[in-house]
PDB file of C-alpha atoms in Angstrom:
ATOM      1  CA  UNK A   1     -23.393  22.109 -35.099  1.00 48.00           C
ATOM      2  CA  UNK A   2     -19.610  21.710 -35.034  1.00 49.00           C
ATOM      3  CA  UNK A   3     -19.733  20.819 -31.316  1.00 48.00           C
ATOM      4  CA  UNK A   4     -22.173  17.941 -31.877  1.00 47.00           C
ATOM      5  CA  UNK A   5     -19.997  16.275 -34.495  1.00 45.00           C
ATOM      6  CA  UNK A   6     -17.561  14.587 -32.021  1.00 46.00           C
ATOM      7  CA  UNK A   7     -20.530  13.302 -30.033  1.00 44.00           C
ATOM      8  CA  UNK A   8     -22.136  11.800 -33.131  1.00 42.00           C
ATOM      9  CA  UNK A   9     -18.856  10.264 -34.321  1.00 44.00           C
ATOM     10  CA  UNK A  10     -18.034   8.743 -30.953  1.00 44.00           C
ATOM     11  CA  UNK A  11     -21.415   7.354 -29.997  1.00 45.00           C
ATOM     12  CA  UNK A  12     -22.951   6.297 -33.273  1.00 46.00           C
ATOM     13  CA  UNK A  13     -25.125   7.540 -36.021  1.00 47.00           C
ATOM     14  CA  UNK A  14     -27.956  10.011 -35.883  1.00 49.00           C
ATOM     15  CA  UNK A  15     -30.178   7.627 -33.901  1.00 53.00           C
ATOM     16  CA  UNK A  16     -27.738   7.846 -30.983  1.00 54.00           C
ATOM     17  CA  UNK A  17     -26.965   4.118 -30.805  1.00 56.00           C
ATOM     18  CA  UNK A  18     -23.420   2.808 -30.654  1.00 60.00           C
ATOM     19  CA  UNK A  19     -21.704   2.227 -33.974  1.00 62.00           C
ATOM     20  CA  UNK A  20     -20.522  -1.230 -34.966  1.00 62.00           C
ATOM     21  CA  UNK A  21     -16.903  -0.042 -34.617  1.00 63.00           C
ATOM     22  CA  UNK A  22     -17.534   1.089 -31.017  1.00 58.00           C
ATOM     23  CA  UNK A  23     -19.161  -2.252 -30.160  1.00 57.00           C
ATOM     24  CA  UNK A  24     -16.268  -4.182 -31.706  1.00 57.00           C
ATOM     25  CA  UNK A  25     -13.778  -2.063 -29.738  1.00 58.00           C
ATOM     26  CA  UNK A  26     -15.670  -2.764 -26.494  1.00 64.00           C
ATOM     27  CA  UNK A  27     -15.682  -6.514 -27.219  1.00 65.00           C
ATOM     28  CA  UNK A  28     -11.915  -6.562 -27.903  1.00 65.00           C
ATOM     29  CA  UNK A  29     -11.265  -4.460 -24.797  1.00 77.00           C
ATOM     30  CA  UNK A  30     -13.429  -6.801 -22.707  1.00 79.00           C
ATOM     31  CA  UNK A  31     -11.571  -9.868 -24.017  1.00 84.00           C
ATOM     32  CA  UNK A  32      -8.196  -8.261 -23.236  1.00 84.00           C
ATOM     33  CA  UNK A  33      -9.291  -7.450 -19.685  1.00 84.00           C
ATOM     34  CA  UNK A  34     -10.540 -10.993 -19.156  1.00 87.00           C
ATOM     35  CA  UNK A  35      -7.253 -12.395 -20.489  1.00 88.00           C
ATOM     36  CA  UNK A  36      -5.250 -10.052 -18.238  1.00 86.00           C
ATOM     37  CA  UNK A  37      -7.284 -11.099 -15.189  1.00 86.00           C
ATOM     38  CA  UNK A  38      -6.735 -14.755 -16.041  1.00 90.00           C
ATOM     39  CA  UNK A  39      -2.977 -14.209 -16.430  1.00 91.00           C
ATOM     40  CA  UNK A  40      -2.793 -12.275 -13.151  1.00 88.00           C
ATOM     41  CA  UNK A  41      -4.679 -14.961 -11.222  1.00 90.00           C
ATOM     42  CA  UNK A  42      -2.482 -17.655 -12.743  1.00 92.00           C
ATOM     43  CA  UNK A  43       0.652 -15.670 -11.825  1.00 92.00           C
ATOM     44  CA  UNK A  44      -0.540 -15.237  -8.221  1.00 91.00           C
ATOM     45  CA  UNK A  45      -1.237 -18.982  -8.025  1.00 94.00           C
ATOM     46  CA  UNK A  46       2.224 -19.780  -9.416  1.00 95.00           C
ATOM     47  CA  UNK A  47       3.846 -17.361  -6.982  1.00 94.00           C
ATOM     48  CA  UNK A  48       2.197 -18.942  -3.956  1.00 94.00           C
ATOM     49  CA  UNK A  49       2.978 -22.435  -5.247  1.00 96.00           C
ATOM     50  CA  UNK A  50       6.602 -21.275  -5.581  1.00 95.00           C
ATOM     51  CA  UNK A  51       6.517 -19.998  -1.988  1.00 95.00           C
ATOM     52  CA  UNK A  52       5.165 -23.368  -0.823  1.00 96.00           C
ATOM     53  CA  UNK A  53       7.843 -25.216  -2.779  1.00 95.00           C
ATOM     54  CA  UNK A  54      10.724 -23.023  -1.536  1.00 94.00           C
ATOM     55  CA  UNK A  55       9.600 -23.148   2.068  1.00 94.00           C
ATOM     56  CA  UNK A  56       9.260 -26.926   1.838  1.00 95.00           C
ATOM     57  CA  UNK A  57      12.833 -27.202   0.517  1.00 93.00           C
ATOM     58  CA  UNK A  58      13.914 -24.924   3.364  1.00 91.00           C
ATOM     59  CA  UNK A  59      12.110 -27.231   5.802  1.00 92.00           C
ATOM     60  CA  UNK A  60      13.887 -30.234   4.275  1.00 91.00           C
ATOM     61  CA  UNK A  61      17.270 -28.579   4.884  1.00 88.00           C
ATOM     62  CA  UNK A  62      16.442 -27.274   8.352  1.00 85.00           C
ATOM     63  CA  UNK A  63      14.686 -30.334   9.741  1.00 86.00           C
ATOM     64  CA  UNK A  64      15.391 -33.511   7.834  1.00 85.00           C
ATOM     65  CA  UNK A  65      19.024 -32.999   6.838  1.00 85.00           C
ATOM     66  CA  UNK A  66      20.063 -31.944  10.342  1.00 84.00           C
ATOM     67  CA  UNK A  67      18.706 -35.264  11.607  1.00 86.00           C
ATOM     68  CA  UNK A  68      20.980 -37.019   9.098  1.00 87.00           C
ATOM     69  CA  UNK A  69      24.105 -35.271  10.358  1.00 86.00           C
ATOM     70  CA  UNK A  70      24.177 -31.946   8.516  1.00 84.00           C
ATOM     71  CA  UNK A  71      26.130 -29.416  10.551  1.00 87.00           C
ATOM     72  CA  UNK A  72      25.627 -25.687  10.213  1.00 85.00           C
ATOM     73  CA  UNK A  73      28.435 -23.886   8.426  1.00 86.00           C
ATOM     74  CA  UNK A  74      28.568 -20.213   7.396  1.00 86.00           C
ATOM     75  CA  UNK A  75      30.071 -21.171   4.007  1.00 88.00           C
ATOM     76  CA  UNK A  76      27.224 -23.357   2.783  1.00 88.00           C
ATOM     77  CA  UNK A  77      24.631 -21.167   4.532  1.00 87.00           C
ATOM     78  CA  UNK A  78      25.818 -18.055   2.635  1.00 89.00           C
ATOM     79  CA  UNK A  79      25.607 -19.835  -0.711  1.00 91.00           C
ATOM     80  CA  UNK A  80      22.245 -21.406   0.176  1.00 90.00           C
ATOM     81  CA  UNK A  81      20.827 -18.013   1.189  1.00 89.00           C
ATOM     82  CA  UNK A  82      22.031 -16.345  -2.020  1.00 92.00           C
ATOM     83  CA  UNK A  83      20.562 -19.107  -4.187  1.00 92.00           C
ATOM     84  CA  UNK A  84      17.309 -18.970  -2.218  1.00 90.00           C
ATOM     85  CA  UNK A  85      17.024 -15.201  -2.777  1.00 91.00           C
ATOM     86  CA  UNK A  86      17.986 -15.477  -6.460  1.00 94.00           C
ATOM     87  CA  UNK A  87      15.386 -18.147  -7.034  1.00 93.00           C
ATOM     88  CA  UNK A  88      12.680 -15.912  -5.571  1.00 94.00           C
ATOM     89  CA  UNK A  89      13.828 -13.027  -7.761  1.00 95.00           C
ATOM     90  CA  UNK A  90      13.880 -15.286 -10.827  1.00 95.00           C
ATOM     91  CA  UNK A  91      10.334 -16.445 -10.062  1.00 94.00           C
ATOM     92  CA  UNK A  92       9.137 -12.859  -9.645  1.00 94.00           C
ATOM     93  CA  UNK A  93      10.880 -11.679 -12.832  1.00 94.00           C
ATOM     94  CA  UNK A  94       9.439 -14.606 -14.806  1.00 94.00           C
ATOM     95  CA  UNK A  95       5.938 -13.763 -13.615  1.00 93.00           C
ATOM     96  CA  UNK A  96       6.495 -10.098 -14.514  1.00 93.00           C
ATOM     97  CA  UNK A  97       7.512 -11.096 -18.045  1.00 94.00           C
ATOM     98  CA  UNK A  98       4.430 -13.334 -18.264  1.00 93.00           C
ATOM     99  CA  UNK A  99       1.885 -10.809 -16.935  1.00 91.00           C
ATOM    100  CA  UNK A 100       3.600  -7.460 -17.652  1.00 90.00           C
ATOM    101  CA  UNK A 101       1.911  -6.240 -14.482  1.00 89.00           C
ATOM    102  CA  UNK A 102       4.060  -3.963 -12.328  1.00 89.00           C
ATOM    103  CA  UNK A 103       1.507  -4.027  -9.516  1.00 88.00           C
ATOM    104  CA  UNK A 104       1.967  -7.766  -9.083  1.00 89.00           C
ATOM    105  CA  UNK A 105       5.724  -7.257  -9.142  1.00 91.00           C
ATOM    106  CA  UNK A 106       5.464  -4.756  -6.287  1.00 91.00           C
ATOM    107  CA  UNK A 107       3.245  -7.076  -4.230  1.00 90.00           C
ATOM    108  CA  UNK A 108       5.540 -10.087  -4.722  1.00 93.00           C
ATOM    109  CA  UNK A 109       8.647  -8.038  -3.917  1.00 93.00           C
ATOM    110  CA  UNK A 110       7.062  -6.715  -0.711  1.00 94.00           C
ATOM    111  CA  UNK A 111       6.120 -10.275   0.220  1.00 93.00           C
ATOM    112  CA  UNK A 112       9.679 -11.538  -0.234  1.00 93.00           C
ATOM    113  CA  UNK A 113      11.602  -8.502   1.029  1.00 92.00           C
ATOM    114  CA  UNK A 114       9.635  -8.488   4.296  1.00 93.00           C
ATOM    115  CA  UNK A 115      10.513 -12.179   4.814  1.00 92.00           C
ATOM    116  CA  UNK A 116       6.847 -13.163   4.820  1.00 93.00           C
ATOM    117  CA  UNK A 117       7.851 -16.525   3.359  1.00 93.00           C
ATOM    118  CA  UNK A 118       9.391 -17.269   6.774  1.00 94.00           C
ATOM    119  CA  UNK A 119       5.926 -16.863   8.277  1.00 94.00           C
ATOM    120  CA  UNK A 120       4.682 -19.486   5.804  1.00 95.00           C
ATOM    121  CA  UNK A 121       7.608 -21.768   6.711  1.00 94.00           C
ATOM    122  CA  UNK A 122       6.983 -21.664  10.444  1.00 95.00           C
ATOM    123  CA  UNK A 123       3.191 -21.593  10.270  1.00 94.00           C
ATOM    124  CA  UNK A 124       2.775 -24.327   7.682  1.00 94.00           C
ATOM    125  CA  UNK A 125       5.776 -26.642   7.873  1.00 94.00           C
ATOM    126  CA  UNK A 126       7.334 -26.116  11.296  1.00 92.00           C
ATOM    127  CA  UNK A 127       4.037 -25.879  13.142  1.00 92.00           C
ATOM    128  CA  UNK A 128       5.268 -23.229  15.605  1.00 93.00           C
ATOM    129  CA  UNK A 129       6.998 -19.882  15.530  1.00 95.00           C
ATOM    130  CA  UNK A 130      10.439 -19.477  17.114  1.00 93.00           C
ATOM    131  CA  UNK A 131      10.707 -18.071  20.613  1.00 93.00           C
ATOM    132  CA  UNK A 132      14.243 -16.817  19.886  1.00 93.00           C
ATOM    133  CA  UNK A 133      15.479 -13.901  17.785  1.00 94.00           C
ATOM    134  CA  UNK A 134      15.184 -14.350  14.037  1.00 94.00           C
ATOM    135  CA  UNK A 135      18.952 -14.103  13.510  1.00 92.00           C
ATOM    136  CA  UNK A 136      18.813 -15.130   9.816  1.00 90.00           C
ATOM    137  CA  UNK A 137      16.706 -12.142   8.714  1.00 90.00           C
ATOM    138  CA  UNK A 138      18.181  -8.881   7.460  1.00 90.00           C
ATOM    139  CA  UNK A 139      16.134  -7.060  10.096  1.00 94.00           C
ATOM    140  CA  UNK A 140      18.120  -8.738  12.864  1.00 95.00           C
ATOM    141  CA  UNK A 141      21.337  -7.415  11.328  1.00 93.00           C
ATOM    142  CA  UNK A 142      19.857  -3.922  11.024  1.00 95.00           C
ATOM    143  CA  UNK A 143      18.184  -3.624  14.429  1.00 95.00           C
ATOM    144  CA  UNK A 144      20.250  -6.074  16.503  1.00 95.00           C
ATOM    145  CA  UNK A 145      17.126  -7.961  17.520  1.00 95.00           C
ATOM    146  CA  UNK A 146      14.140  -9.337  15.628  1.00 96.00           C
ATOM    147  CA  UNK A 147      11.334 -11.356  17.208  1.00 96.00           C
ATOM    148  CA  UNK A 148       8.324 -13.282  15.972  1.00 96.00           C
ATOM    149  CA  UNK A 149       6.017 -10.463  17.074  1.00 96.00           C
ATOM    150  CA  UNK A 150       7.988  -7.909  15.077  1.00 96.00           C
ATOM    151  CA  UNK A 151       7.981 -10.203  12.040  1.00 96.00           C
ATOM    152  CA  UNK A 152       4.226 -10.754  12.242  1.00 95.00           C
ATOM    153  CA  UNK A 153       3.620  -7.001  12.503  1.00 96.00           C
ATOM    154  CA  UNK A 154       5.951  -6.234   9.589  1.00 96.00           C
ATOM    155  CA  UNK A 155       4.585  -8.966   7.324  1.00 95.00           C
ATOM    156  CA  UNK A 156       0.960  -8.176   8.051  1.00 95.00           C
ATOM    157  CA  UNK A 157       1.229  -4.392   7.797  1.00 95.00           C
ATOM    158  CA  UNK A 158       3.533  -4.243   4.744  1.00 94.00           C
ATOM    159  CA  UNK A 159       1.532  -6.783   2.749  1.00 93.00           C
ATOM    160  CA  UNK A 160      -1.775  -5.200   3.749  1.00 93.00           C
ATOM    161  CA  UNK A 161      -0.586  -1.713   2.789  1.00 92.00           C
ATOM    162  CA  UNK A 162       0.829  -2.872  -0.536  1.00 89.00           C
ATOM    163  CA  UNK A 163      -2.384  -4.784  -1.303  1.00 88.00           C
ATOM    164  CA  UNK A 164      -4.581  -1.808  -0.446  1.00 89.00           C
ATOM    165  CA  UNK A 165      -2.412   0.526  -2.494  1.00 83.00           C
ATOM    166  CA  UNK A 166      -2.452  -1.780  -5.491  1.00 79.00           C
ATOM    167  CA  UNK A 167      -6.188  -2.388  -5.254  1.00 81.00           C
ATOM    168  CA  UNK A 168      -6.979   1.280  -4.625  1.00 76.00           C
ATOM    169  CA  UNK A 169      -4.744   2.668  -7.375  1.00 69.00           C
ATOM    170  CA  UNK A 170      -7.123   1.830 -10.273  1.00 67.00           C
ATOM    171  CA  UNK A 171     -10.058   3.327  -8.359  1.00 66.00           C
ATOM    172  CA  UNK A 172      -8.146   6.562  -7.765  1.00 64.00           C
ATOM    173  CA  UNK A 173      -7.274   6.767 -11.483  1.00 65.00           C
ATOM    174  CA  UNK A 174     -10.877   6.026 -12.446  1.00 65.00           C
ATOM    175  CA  UNK A 175     -12.203   8.662 -10.043  1.00 66.00           C
ATOM    176  CA  UNK A 176      -9.752  11.190 -11.486  1.00 64.00           C
ATOM    177  CA  UNK A 177     -10.853  10.374 -15.063  1.00 62.00           C
ATOM    178  CA  UNK A 178     -14.539  10.702 -14.160  1.00 60.00           C
ATOM    179  CA  UNK A 179     -14.018  14.055 -12.435  1.00 59.00           C
ATOM    180  CA  UNK A 180     -12.176  15.515 -15.456  1.00 60.00           C
ATOM    181  CA  UNK A 181     -14.845  14.512 -18.024  1.00 58.00           C
ATOM    182  CA  UNK A 182     -17.241  17.164 -19.167  1.00 53.00           C
ATOM    183  CA  UNK A 183     -20.984  16.559 -18.911  1.00 57.00           C
ATOM    184  CA  UNK A 184     -22.780  15.602 -22.124  1.00 56.00           C
ATOM    185  CA  UNK A 185     -24.818  18.812 -22.000  1.00 54.00           C
ATOM    186  CA  UNK A 186     -21.687  20.811 -22.823  1.00 52.00           C
ATOM    187  CA  UNK A 187     -21.637  19.327 -26.357  1.00 55.00           C
ATOM    188  CA  UNK A 188     -24.858  21.040 -27.334  1.00 51.00           C
TER     189      UNK A 188
END
């Protein structure tokens, strides 16, 4: 009889139905999950709106201002690049504080660190990808050469792998939890 006691306490009274406390806990848990999903979707939307805004500002500098006489200079380019990177990191950190979701942080960091925002810039605002080396990327400095094809492969593969890992992680945890649970027959 001592083995049946946890089963009765967890799943309700003697009739076997769920207790009112268990139902209330499920309702609160369901509301929290819904709120978390809403926050995560809102954070993803804000992140992509931020990417659109930053790439549009980058387009303004690279297209419009050059037509008005802006000349390239390493001094202003270094400061511009640092501010650009800091703004992305500030956006990502703000969204982490808002959602408290480390998985979203990882996805956004992979997106930015692989220079995927440059793919958005060229595909959306510029209308064509460069036929020259991508000399402004860190990958050019590391490898000595970096082309559009290499950037497409890196952006696609890194973002796909991070997305699959982040989506698959909860399923792996759930599968592990299910496999470690004992069958209900063992309580009797």
